Short mmCIF file of C-alpha atoms in Angstrom, two decimals:
data_model
loop_
_atom_site.label_atom_id
_atom_site.label_comp_id
_atom_site.label_asym_id
_atom_site.label_seq_id
_atom_site.Cartn_x
_atom_site.Cartn_y
_atom_site.Cartn_z
CA MET A 1 -0.01 0.10 -0.11
CA GLN A 2 1.42 3.22 -0.75
CA ASN A 3 1.87 6.11 1.54
CA ASN A 4 -1.12 8.56 1.14
CA GLN A 5 -3.37 5.42 0.89
CA LEU A 6 -2.01 4.35 4.33
CA CYS A 7 -2.43 7.87 5.59
CA TYR A 8 -6.20 7.99 3.62
CA LEU A 9 -7.71 4.94 5.60
CA THR A 10 -10.22 4.96 7.32
CA ILE A 11 -10.32 4.49 11.42
CA ILE A 12 -12.80 1.36 10.80
CA GLU A 13 -10.13 0.11 7.52
CA ALA A 14 -6.86 0.58 9.74
CA ALA A 15 -8.42 -1.17 13.17
CA ALA A 16 -8.88 -4.12 10.47
CA ALA A 17 -5.60 -4.22 8.60
CA LEU A 18 -4.11 -3.66 11.99
CA ARG A 19 -6.05 -7.15 13.19
CA LYS A 20 -4.98 -8.90 10.00
CA ASN A 21 -1.43 -7.57 10.45
CA ASP A 22 -1.70 -6.34 7.15
CA VAL A 23 0.03 -2.99 8.92
CA SER A 24 1.36 -2.21 12.28
CA PRO A 25 0.83 0.77 14.91
CA VAL A 26 4.24 1.55 13.65
CA ASP A 27 3.37 1.59 10.29
CA LEU A 28 0.84 3.87 10.31
CA ALA A 29 2.50 5.95 12.96
CA GLU A 30 5.67 6.38 9.91
CA ALA A 31 3.30 6.76 7.26
CA THR A 32 1.29 10.28 9.06
CA LEU A 33 4.78 11.59 10.70
CA LYS A 34 6.22 11.15 7.22
CA ARG A 35 3.32 12.82 5.50
CA ILE A 36 3.08 16.04 8.23
CA GLN A 37 7.03 16.15 7.37
CA ALA A 38 6.46 16.44 3.53
CA ILE A 39 3.27 18.58 3.20
CA ASP A 40 2.38 20.63 6.75
CA SER A 41 4.68 23.38 5.99
CA ASN A 42 1.85 23.97 3.31
CA LEU A 43 -1.24 23.92 5.83
CA HIS A 44 0.72 24.97 8.94
CA ALA A 45 -1.83 21.92 10.39
CA PHE A 46 -0.04 21.28 13.34
CA ILE A 47 1.68 23.24 16.04
CA THR A 48 3.96 20.88 17.95
CA VAL A 49 4.67 17.26 15.87
CA THR A 50 5.19 14.50 19.05
CA ALA A 51 7.41 12.18 16.73
CA ASP A 52 9.26 10.46 19.46
CA LEU A 53 6.48 9.87 21.41
CA ALA A 54 4.18 8.90 18.73
CA LEU A 55 6.69 6.00 17.71
CA GLN A 56 7.25 5.49 21.26
CA GLN A 57 3.58 4.63 21.97
CA ALA A 58 3.35 2.93 18.11
CA ARG A 59 5.88 0.41 19.52
CA GLN A 60 4.18 -0.87 22.37
CA ALA A 61 1.07 -1.14 20.82
CA GLU A 62 2.61 -3.02 18.39
CA GLN A 63 3.51 -5.48 21.32
CA GLU A 64 0.69 -5.20 22.94
CA LEU A 65 -1.66 -6.66 19.94
CA SER A 66 1.14 -9.35 18.69
CA ALA A 67 0.83 -10.03 22.71
CA GLY A 68 -3.18 -10.78 22.32
CA LYS A 69 -3.34 -7.43 24.72
CA ASP A 70 -6.20 -5.47 22.37
CA ARG A 71 -7.42 -2.33 23.85
CA GLY A 72 -10.90 -1.67 20.84
CA PRO A 73 -10.74 -0.01 17.27
CA LEU A 74 -8.67 3.05 18.95
CA HIS A 75 -5.10 0.81 19.68
CA GLY A 76 -2.68 1.49 17.29
CA ILE A 77 -4.53 4.52 15.52
CA PRO A 78 -2.85 7.74 14.91
CA ILE A 79 -4.61 11.23 16.21
CA ALA A 80 -3.81 14.50 17.15
CA LEU A 81 -5.58 17.11 19.09
CA LYS A 82 -6.59 20.99 18.96
CA ASP A 83 -4.26 22.75 21.03
CA LEU A 84 -6.83 23.72 24.07
CA TYR A 85 -6.04 19.91 25.10
CA MET A 86 -4.14 20.41 27.92
CA THR A 87 -1.56 17.00 27.87
CA LYS A 88 1.04 16.52 30.22
CA GLY A 89 4.15 16.87 29.34
CA ILE A 90 3.68 18.66 25.97
CA ARG A 91 3.38 22.22 25.38
CA THR A 92 -0.01 23.47 24.82
CA THR A 93 -0.26 26.65 23.57
CA CYS A 94 -4.37 27.75 22.63
CA HIS A 95 -2.33 29.20 19.46
CA SER A 96 -1.55 32.34 21.77
CA ALA A 97 1.34 33.72 22.27
CA VAL A 98 0.29 33.58 26.22
CA LEU A 99 0.87 30.28 26.13
CA GLU A 100 3.41 29.58 23.74
CA ASN A 101 5.69 27.82 26.12
CA TRP A 102 3.04 26.45 28.34
CA VAL A 103 3.28 22.45 29.48
CA PRO A 104 0.69 21.27 31.67
CA ASP A 105 1.06 18.26 34.60
CA TYR A 106 -2.05 16.66 33.72
CA ASP A 107 -3.89 15.11 31.10
CA ALA A 108 -7.43 16.60 30.31
CA THR A 109 -9.78 13.66 30.58
CA THR A 110 -10.98 13.33 26.92
CA VAL A 111 -6.64 12.36 26.41
CA THR A 112 -6.43 10.07 29.42
CA LYS A 113 -9.76 8.60 27.47
CA LEU A 114 -7.73 8.17 24.46
CA LYS A 115 -4.39 7.00 25.95
CA GLU A 116 -6.16 4.12 27.55
CA ALA A 117 -7.57 3.28 24.71
CA GLY A 118 -4.78 2.47 22.87
CA ALA A 119 -4.77 6.26 20.04
CA ILE A 120 -0.98 7.01 19.65
CA LEU A 121 -0.40 11.39 19.85
CA LEU A 122 0.74 12.59 16.37
CA GLY A 123 0.92 15.63 18.04
CA LYS A 124 -1.13 19.18 18.56
CA LEU A 125 -3.02 21.36 16.05
CA GLY A 126 -3.71 24.72 15.29
CA MET A 127 -6.40 26.83 16.31
CA HIS A 128 -8.03 29.96 16.39
CA GLU A 129 -6.09 32.34 19.47
CA PHE A 130 -7.85 31.00 22.27
CA ALA A 131 -10.57 29.38 19.91
CA PHE A 132 -12.00 32.68 19.48
CA GLY A 133 -11.86 35.43 16.83
CA GLY A 134 -10.84 34.75 12.93
CA PRO A 135 -7.53 33.06 11.90
CA SER A 136 -4.69 34.27 14.22
CA VAL A 137 -2.73 35.99 11.82
CA ASP A 138 -0.45 37.51 14.02
CA ALA A 139 -0.15 35.12 16.58
CA PRO A 140 3.39 33.37 17.07
CA PHE A 141 1.87 30.12 14.97
CA PRO A 142 0.71 30.37 11.52
CA ALA A 143 -2.34 30.39 10.41
CA VAL A 144 -3.59 26.74 9.37
CA ARG A 145 -4.55 26.55 5.09
CA ASN A 146 -7.65 24.71 3.63
CA PRO A 147 -6.20 21.67 2.13
CA TRP A 148 -8.55 22.54 -0.78
CA ASN A 149 -6.97 25.29 -1.93
CA THR A 150 -4.34 27.04 0.26
CA GLU A 151 -5.54 30.32 -0.07
CA HIS A 152 -9.01 29.63 1.92
CA VAL A 153 -9.36 29.50 5.53
CA THR A 154 -10.28 26.19 7.23
CA GLY A 155 -12.73 27.75 9.54
CA GLY A 156 -12.37 27.77 12.79
CA SER A 157 -11.57 27.18 15.62
CA SER A 158 -10.90 23.86 15.30
CA SER A 159 -9.13 24.82 11.84
CA GLY A 160 -5.65 22.44 12.55
CA CYS A 161 -8.45 19.17 13.01
CA GLY A 162 -10.28 19.69 9.86
CA ALA A 163 -7.04 20.55 7.89
CA ALA A 164 -5.17 17.60 8.89
CA LEU A 165 -8.13 15.16 8.96
CA ALA A 166 -8.46 16.44 4.95
CA ALA A 167 -5.18 16.23 4.46
CA GLY A 168 -4.52 12.52 5.81
CA LEU A 169 -2.32 14.05 8.52
CA CYS A 170 -4.15 11.98 11.34
CA PHE A 171 -6.91 9.42 11.35
CA GLY A 172 -9.02 11.27 14.07
CA ALA A 173 -8.82 14.16 16.02
CA LEU A 174 -10.76 16.01 19.11
CA GLY A 175 -11.48 19.51 18.61
CA SER A 176 -13.80 21.76 20.96
CA ASP A 177 -17.09 24.00 19.61
CA THR A 178 -18.59 27.10 21.35
CA GLY A 179 -20.28 28.17 18.63
CA GLY A 180 -19.54 26.30 15.84
CA SER A 181 -16.11 25.33 16.23
CA ILE A 182 -15.97 21.40 14.93
CA ARG A 183 -18.36 21.79 12.68
CA THR A 184 -17.81 24.73 10.49
CA PRO A 185 -14.38 23.57 9.96
CA SER A 186 -15.53 20.20 9.46
CA ALA A 187 -17.78 21.77 6.72
CA HIS A 188 -14.85 23.91 5.17
CA CYS A 189 -12.26 20.88 5.05
CA GLY A 190 -15.15 18.22 3.90
CA VAL A 191 -14.89 15.96 7.02
CA VAL A 192 -17.09 14.73 9.47
CA GLY A 193 -17.28 16.67 13.66
CA ILE A 194 -19.87 16.09 16.06
CA LYS A 195 -20.61 18.06 18.96
CA PRO A 196 -22.24 16.15 21.36
CA THR A 197 -24.61 16.85 24.10
CA TYR A 198 -23.44 19.23 26.45
CA GLY A 199 -22.63 17.38 29.54
CA ARG A 200 -21.78 14.22 27.37
CA VAL A 201 -18.04 14.79 27.49
CA SER A 202 -15.80 16.01 29.78
CA ARG A 203 -14.62 19.50 29.39
CA TYR A 204 -11.70 18.68 31.99
CA GLY A 205 -8.24 20.02 31.31
CA ILE A 206 -9.43 21.56 28.01
CA ILE A 207 -8.64 25.84 28.22
CA PRO A 208 -12.25 26.95 28.30
CA LEU A 209 -13.61 30.15 25.95
CA SER A 210 -17.38 30.19 26.96
CA TRP A 211 -18.44 27.44 30.41
CA SER A 212 -21.54 26.96 29.69
CA LEU A 213 -21.03 26.85 26.45
CA ASP A 214 -18.20 24.97 25.70
CA HIS A 215 -18.34 21.05 23.85
CA ALA A 216 -15.83 18.79 23.73
CA GLY A 217 -16.05 16.57 20.45
CA PRO A 218 -14.44 14.15 17.63
CA MET A 219 -13.72 14.96 13.83
CA ALA A 220 -12.70 12.32 11.59
CA ARG A 221 -13.20 11.44 7.97
CA CYS A 222 -16.36 9.23 8.04
CA ILE A 223 -19.11 9.01 10.89
CA GLU A 224 -18.04 5.49 11.94
CA ASP A 225 -14.95 6.75 12.78
CA CYS A 226 -16.80 9.68 14.66
CA ALA A 227 -18.80 7.42 16.49
CA LEU A 228 -15.68 5.17 17.61
CA LEU A 229 -13.92 7.96 18.85
CA LEU A 230 -17.34 9.34 20.78
CA GLN A 231 -17.29 6.26 22.17
CA ALA A 232 -14.23 6.15 23.88
CA ILE A 233 -14.31 9.87 25.16
CA ALA A 234 -18.23 10.54 26.41
CA GLY A 235 -19.49 9.57 30.12
CA PHE A 236 -19.53 10.98 33.11
CA ASP A 237 -16.84 12.65 34.78
CA ALA A 238 -16.89 13.98 37.89
CA LYS A 239 -13.67 16.51 37.44
CA ASP A 240 -16.59 18.41 34.98
CA PRO A 241 -18.98 20.42 36.90
CA ALA A 242 -21.59 20.06 33.92
CA SER A 243 -20.83 16.43 33.21
CA ALA A 244 -24.20 14.53 32.81
CA MET A 245 -24.93 11.36 34.76
CA VAL A 246 -26.44 9.77 32.12
CA ALA A 247 -25.75 6.20 30.26
CA VAL A 248 -23.25 6.09 27.16
CA PRO A 249 -25.27 3.97 24.17
CA ASP A 250 -23.15 2.25 21.55
CA PHE A 251 -23.38 4.57 19.37
CA LEU A 252 -22.38 2.29 16.51
CA CYS A 253 -25.42 0.28 16.93
CA GLY A 254 -27.66 0.86 15.29
CA LEU A 255 -25.79 3.50 12.62
CA LYS A 256 -27.76 1.44 9.43
CA ASP A 257 -30.63 1.38 10.60
CA GLY A 258 -32.00 4.25 8.05
CA ILE A 259 -33.91 6.83 8.11
CA ALA A 260 -36.88 5.66 6.75
CA ASN A 261 -40.21 7.86 8.32
CA LEU A 262 -37.72 10.39 10.02
CA ARG A 263 -39.19 13.93 10.28
CA ILE A 264 -36.82 16.66 9.34
CA GLY A 265 -37.57 20.09 10.75
CA VAL A 266 -36.24 22.94 8.35
CA PRO A 267 -36.30 26.50 10.12
CA ARG A 268 -35.83 27.95 6.98
CA ALA A 269 -38.11 31.62 7.49
CA ALA A 270 -36.77 33.87 9.28
CA TRP A 271 -33.55 32.79 10.11
CA PHE A 272 -31.52 31.43 6.09
CA ASP A 273 -31.77 35.22 4.91
CA GLU A 274 -30.57 37.02 8.39
CA ASN A 275 -28.52 39.53 7.94
CA LEU A 276 -26.70 39.09 4.52
CA GLY A 277 -28.68 35.51 4.20
CA VAL A 278 -26.94 32.14 3.15
CA ASP A 279 -24.98 31.93 -0.07
CA GLU A 280 -26.88 30.41 -3.39
CA GLU A 281 -24.56 27.78 -3.86
CA THR A 282 -24.69 26.33 -0.69
CA GLU A 283 -28.35 26.60 -0.15
CA THR A 284 -28.34 24.58 -3.60
CA VAL A 285 -26.56 21.97 -2.26
CA PHE A 286 -27.83 21.90 0.60
CA ASN A 287 -31.46 21.37 -0.70
CA GLN A 288 -29.32 18.76 -3.06
CA ALA A 289 -28.58 17.05 -0.02
CA LEU A 290 -32.86 17.14 1.77
CA GLU A 291 -33.63 15.22 -1.84
CA VAL A 292 -31.26 12.64 -0.78
CA LEU A 293 -32.61 12.41 2.66
CA LYS A 294 -36.60 12.56 0.94
CA SER A 295 -35.45 9.68 -1.59
CA LEU A 296 -34.07 7.85 1.91
CA GLY A 297 -37.67 7.69 3.71
CA ALA A 298 -37.91 11.02 5.38
CA THR A 299 -40.26 13.93 4.82
CA ILE A 300 -39.28 17.17 5.75
CA ILE A 301 -40.92 19.86 7.15
CA ASP A 302 -40.92 23.69 7.38
CA ILE A 303 -40.64 24.82 10.82
CA ASP A 304 -40.17 29.07 12.40
CA GLY A 305 -36.53 29.86 12.24
CA ARG A 306 -37.08 32.64 14.60
CA PRO A 307 -36.16 31.29 17.57
CA PHE A 308 -32.82 29.86 15.56
CA SER A 309 -32.19 33.37 14.82
CA LEU A 310 -32.41 34.86 18.18
CA ALA A 311 -30.20 32.55 19.35
CA ARG A 312 -27.12 33.57 17.79
CA LYS A 313 -27.73 37.17 19.73
CA ALA A 314 -27.48 35.34 23.05
CA ASN A 315 -24.88 32.49 22.64
CA GLN A 316 -22.74 35.51 21.64
CA THR A 317 -23.33 37.58 24.56
CA ILE A 318 -22.72 35.18 27.43
CA LEU A 319 -19.94 34.04 25.15
CA VAL A 320 -18.12 37.39 24.96
CA CYS A 321 -19.04 37.63 29.17
CA GLU A 322 -17.54 34.57 30.13
CA ALA A 323 -14.42 34.99 27.69
CA TYR A 324 -13.45 38.18 28.83
CA ALA A 325 -14.26 36.80 32.65
CA TYR A 326 -11.54 33.58 32.20
CA HIS A 327 -9.09 36.08 30.36
CA GLU A 328 -9.53 39.22 32.24
CA LYS A 329 -6.52 39.61 34.33
CA THR A 330 -4.10 38.75 30.86
CA LEU A 331 -6.32 41.29 28.99
CA GLN A 332 -5.52 43.47 32.20
CA GLU A 333 -1.97 43.40 32.24
CA THR A 334 -0.78 43.04 28.56
CA PRO A 335 -3.63 42.79 26.00
CA MET A 336 -0.71 42.87 23.41
CA LYS A 337 -0.13 39.43 24.18
CA PHE A 338 -3.32 38.34 23.17
CA GLY A 339 -3.72 38.72 18.42
CA SER A 340 -5.98 41.73 17.50
CA SER A 341 -8.58 39.40 16.58
CA VAL A 342 -8.91 37.66 19.38
CA ARG A 343 -8.39 40.89 21.65
CA ARG A 344 -11.18 42.79 20.11
CA ARG A 345 -13.78 40.16 20.35
CA MET A 346 -13.02 39.32 24.34
CA LEU A 347 -12.64 42.88 25.31
CA GLU A 348 -15.93 43.40 24.26
CA GLY A 349 -17.47 41.24 27.19
CA ALA A 350 -15.64 43.88 28.95
CA PHE A 351 -18.27 46.58 28.05
CA LEU A 352 -21.47 44.38 28.61
CA SER A 353 -23.06 44.59 32.24
CA ALA A 354 -24.21 42.10 34.53
CA ALA A 355 -27.58 42.95 33.62
CA ASP A 356 -26.53 41.97 29.93
CA TYR A 357 -25.23 38.67 30.57
CA LEU A 358 -28.25 37.42 33.23
CA THR A 359 -30.81 38.70 30.56
CA ALA A 360 -28.67 36.69 27.55
CA GLN A 361 -28.87 33.43 30.08
CA ARG A 362 -32.86 34.55 30.86
CA ALA A 363 -33.08 34.59 26.81
CA ARG A 364 -31.53 30.89 26.35
CA SER A 365 -33.86 29.88 29.03
CA MET A 366 -36.52 30.71 26.62
CA LEU A 367 -35.14 30.23 23.32
CA ASN A 368 -34.10 26.07 24.30
CA GLU A 369 -37.87 25.67 25.36
CA ARG A 370 -39.42 27.38 22.01
CA ILE A 371 -36.48 25.44 19.75
CA ARG A 372 -37.28 22.34 21.85
CA ALA A 373 -40.80 22.89 21.12
CA ASN A 374 -40.53 21.69 17.43
CA PHE A 375 -40.17 17.93 18.69
CA SER A 376 -43.55 17.67 19.14
CA GLN A 377 -43.37 17.62 15.05
CA VAL A 378 -40.00 16.79 13.75
CA ASP A 379 -37.14 14.09 15.06
CA ILE A 380 -34.40 16.28 14.04
CA PHE A 381 -33.28 19.76 12.39
CA ALA A 382 -31.24 19.92 9.32
CA ALA A 383 -29.43 23.26 8.23
CA PRO A 384 -26.28 24.34 6.00
CA SER A 385 -23.50 23.67 8.40
CA ALA A 386 -21.91 27.11 7.91
CA PRO A 387 -23.62 30.19 5.47
CA ARG A 388 -21.04 30.50 3.26
CA PRO A 389 -17.98 28.45 1.64
CA PRO A 390 -14.56 28.91 3.15
CA GLU A 391 -13.06 32.51 2.31
CA ALA A 392 -9.91 33.36 0.92
CA PHE A 393 -7.48 34.84 3.27
CA SER A 394 -6.99 37.76 0.74
CA THR A 395 -10.68 39.03 1.24
CA MET A 396 -11.20 38.37 4.49
CA ASP A 397 -11.40 40.74 7.62
CA PRO A 398 -10.85 38.61 10.85
CA ASN A 399 -12.83 41.22 12.26
CA GLU A 400 -15.54 41.10 10.53
CA GLN A 401 -18.31 39.69 12.12
CA ASN A 402 -22.12 38.64 11.25
CA LEU A 403 -22.31 38.83 7.92
CA GLY A 404 -24.55 35.93 8.00
CA PRO A 405 -26.72 33.73 9.91
CA SER A 406 -25.05 31.25 12.27
CA PHE A 407 -26.45 27.81 11.54
CA THR A 408 -24.32 26.54 14.68
CA ASN A 409 -24.75 28.84 17.39
CA PRO A 410 -28.10 27.47 18.73
CA PHE A 411 -27.52 24.20 19.17
CA ASN A 412 -24.60 24.78 21.20
CA LEU A 413 -26.94 27.98 23.37
CA THR A 414 -29.49 24.33 23.38
CA GLY A 415 -26.95 22.43 24.35
CA LEU A 416 -28.55 19.98 21.59
CA PRO A 417 -26.22 17.40 19.46
CA ALA A 418 -25.12 18.62 15.93
CA ILE A 419 -22.42 16.72 13.42
CA SER A 420 -21.57 18.15 10.00
CA VAL A 421 -21.36 15.66 7.26
CA PRO A 422 -20.03 16.55 4.05
CA CYS A 423 -23.06 17.24 1.48
CA GLY A 424 -21.23 18.63 -1.53
CA PHE A 425 -18.85 21.07 -2.97
CA THR A 426 -19.22 24.86 -4.54
CA GLN A 427 -18.02 25.62 -8.47
CA GLY A 428 -14.64 26.94 -7.18
CA ASN A 429 -14.10 23.47 -5.53
CA LEU A 430 -14.81 24.16 -2.15
CA PRO A 431 -16.39 21.58 0.37
CA VAL A 432 -20.06 22.49 1.95
CA GLY A 433 -21.49 20.51 5.04
CA LEU A 434 -24.76 19.43 6.08
CA GLN A 435 -25.59 20.04 9.46
CA ILE A 436 -28.11 17.85 11.90
CA ALA A 437 -29.19 18.49 15.25
CA ALA A 438 -31.44 15.96 17.38
CA LYS A 439 -32.76 16.10 20.74
CA PRO A 440 -30.40 16.21 24.30
CA PHE A 441 -27.89 13.09 24.25
CA GLU A 442 -29.43 11.63 20.71
CA GLU A 443 -26.65 11.57 19.37
CA SER A 444 -27.33 8.08 18.17
CA THR A 445 -29.95 9.41 16.37
CA VAL A 446 -27.82 12.51 14.49
CA LEU A 447 -24.98 10.00 13.87
CA ARG A 448 -27.02 7.34 11.61
CA VAL A 449 -28.92 10.41 9.93
CA ALA A 450 -25.95 11.38 8.96
CA HIS A 451 -24.54 7.95 7.87
CA SER A 452 -27.78 6.77 5.75
CA TYR A 453 -26.49 10.66 4.14
CA GLU A 454 -22.74 9.80 3.43
CA GLN A 455 -23.44 6.33 2.80
CA ALA A 456 -25.68 7.06 0.28
CA THR A 457 -23.38 9.38 -1.45
CA ASN A 458 -20.04 9.92 -1.72
CA TRP A 459 -18.30 13.06 -1.11
CA HIS A 460 -16.74 12.39 2.14
CA ASP A 461 -14.59 10.01 -0.58
CA GLN A 462 -13.20 13.33 -2.18
CA ARG A 463 -9.46 13.79 -1.33
CA PRO A 464 -7.99 17.12 -2.12
CA VAL A 465 -5.00 17.44 -4.57
CA LEU A 466 -1.97 18.10 -2.19
CA GLU A 467 1.67 16.26 -3.54
CA MET B 1 -33.60 51.63 24.56
CA ALA B 2 -30.34 52.96 25.63
CA LYS B 3 -28.72 55.23 23.71
CA GLU B 4 -25.68 54.06 21.81
CA ILE B 5 -22.07 54.29 23.58
CA THR B 6 -19.49 56.79 22.73
CA ILE B 7 -15.55 56.92 22.38
CA GLU B 8 -15.39 59.03 25.58
CA GLU B 9 -17.85 56.27 27.59
CA LEU B 10 -15.58 53.58 26.62
CA ARG B 11 -12.53 55.04 27.55
CA THR B 12 -14.19 56.34 30.88
CA MET B 13 -15.46 52.46 31.07
CA ALA B 14 -11.44 50.84 29.87
CA ARG B 15 -9.95 52.61 32.77
CA ARG B 16 -12.39 51.47 35.32
CA ALA B 17 -11.94 48.32 33.93
CA GLY B 18 -8.50 48.31 34.52
CA LEU B 19 -7.64 47.95 30.55
CA PRO B 20 -4.83 49.82 29.63
CA LEU B 21 -6.07 50.65 26.27
CA PRO B 22 -4.63 53.23 24.07
CA ASP B 23 -7.27 55.35 21.87
CA ASP B 24 -6.60 53.45 18.71
CA GLU B 25 -7.34 50.11 19.79
CA LEU B 26 -10.74 51.77 21.49
CA LEU B 27 -11.48 53.12 18.05
CA ARG B 28 -11.45 50.16 16.75
CA LEU B 29 -12.68 48.21 18.96
CA LEU B 30 -15.97 50.38 19.73
CA PRO B 31 -17.82 49.58 16.56
CA GLY B 32 -17.92 45.60 18.36
CA VAL B 33 -19.10 46.89 21.26
CA LYS B 34 -21.57 48.82 19.81
CA ARG B 35 -23.00 45.39 18.30
CA ALA B 36 -22.38 43.75 21.22
CA GLN B 37 -24.43 45.89 23.26
CA SER B 38 -27.11 46.02 20.65
CA GLN B 39 -27.57 42.48 20.71
CA ALA B 40 -27.89 42.22 24.49
CA ALA B 41 -30.49 44.96 24.65
CA ALA B 42 -32.35 43.06 21.69
CA LEU B 43 -32.47 40.50 23.51
CA ARG B 44 -34.60 42.43 26.30
CA GLU B 45 -37.37 42.12 24.19
CA LEU B 46 -37.72 38.80 24.23
CA PHE B 47 -39.38 38.09 27.52
CA THR B 48 -41.76 38.33 30.28
CA ASN B 49 -40.56 38.93 34.15
CA ALA B 50 -41.28 34.78 34.56
CA ALA B 51 -38.11 34.53 32.86
CA GLU B 52 -35.22 33.17 34.73
CA PRO B 53 -31.59 32.60 33.56
CA ALA B 54 -30.83 28.86 32.81
CA THR B 55 -27.61 29.55 35.20
CA ILE B 56 -29.33 28.75 38.37
CA PHE B 57 -26.86 27.37 41.60
CA THR B 58 -28.39 23.30 42.40
CA THR B 59 -26.66 22.63 45.67
CA PHE B 60 -27.44 18.86 45.24
CA LYS B 61 -25.69 19.15 41.73
CA ILE B 62 -22.26 19.49 44.36
CA ASP B 63 -24.07 16.63 46.71
CA LEU B 64 -23.73 13.90 43.69
CA LYS B 65 -19.95 14.34 43.59
#
């Protein structure tokens, strides 16, 4: 098998190949490290590559597997982490000068779980600085570039996760999502990313952006891989005050059960045309995706988009207040250590009042009820993952906001599980994502619908030309 | 609806908040602050006095651990 074929195996395929002794964990680690060395200088997906550790973990996995000690489907699989997951003894920068050389002394709970599952850590991935603002053009590390066209952004803030997966530089990744930071780069890079229900995956050991809106979740090249990663990291964690004591189902079981009679709510009216509205090509691709879902047995039902539209105002108010509160001391003492984009967004929180914050939290309660009330008539919600394709660096203003509707914010505000799955390309060959959201703790539904769609199309098999 | 914040008010608020921001930075910040404040103001139209914030302290959550 050629090096690039090896690097583009899905986790499911790689796990099967490992157990047939067609490849070894060391083969997988060496192939991905070689590819990172060959092409990442054009993408900047990685901030830190942990080559020695990866090879050491790969050799250990190889010994364990050959001795019959099988830790499960992630055993021997090379993965990477957004650089806000705390990793004991490994630099964790948040893509910022503020933490440029900071080395944590403990692992995030999710990192511990991946280690226990036998995954191999390739390194730490680039992001929007502190998971906020735009691409970090004035941070100490370069902004991540989109493998589909390096003149374009990846979307964020889990930028490196999207780029590394699309470029075959890792088999799976963990991102975080406070307003769309898993789903947007997944859509823009043509990969899959799920934001689980708030409380499903521990946030312990992940540098916060906004405590009440932050979600941790996996990104991968296909739905099954995403389900596998979610399985490994989900579950109650006493160290996370928001962690939910809810049983974790088998996310792979039922994945292939289809979507006959599924009722899909599309909150188009009063949402899709908000501000500058949704890009025409994106909406066309989204409508085609709905036709595919209909052909698989689903029914499309139009629902009121107003509460979804209002959700952004509440989400952003809460986000800037909580982000400012977390970073207040650094902003007071060394504000210029932050890049301009993230600094200006965070500082907005300094000029909102306690009443503004509580108003947003009251709106959250009300909008949560209004959005969830739709579940009396529909099973899931569908929308584009992003209102437009990834912008070019040359025309992008990292400080510009609110140019279109936020299709992702409502599911942070409500905590509902939501996924982005590739659903086509623009004329300019840039990926578009389909977003699916469901009731609380129904990640299995989200994964089943996305898997049905994925298997009926071939978008997830498309690869960017990089060599 | 409250009136829009001015650069002078922003300067005063920044000083009170202990933020050493030069005037050019405050000027760049002003549009974002206006937008953030208008977003928060728009949310006030939404509900009645019955609406409680989503962040309510619960004692039993601590006992669970």
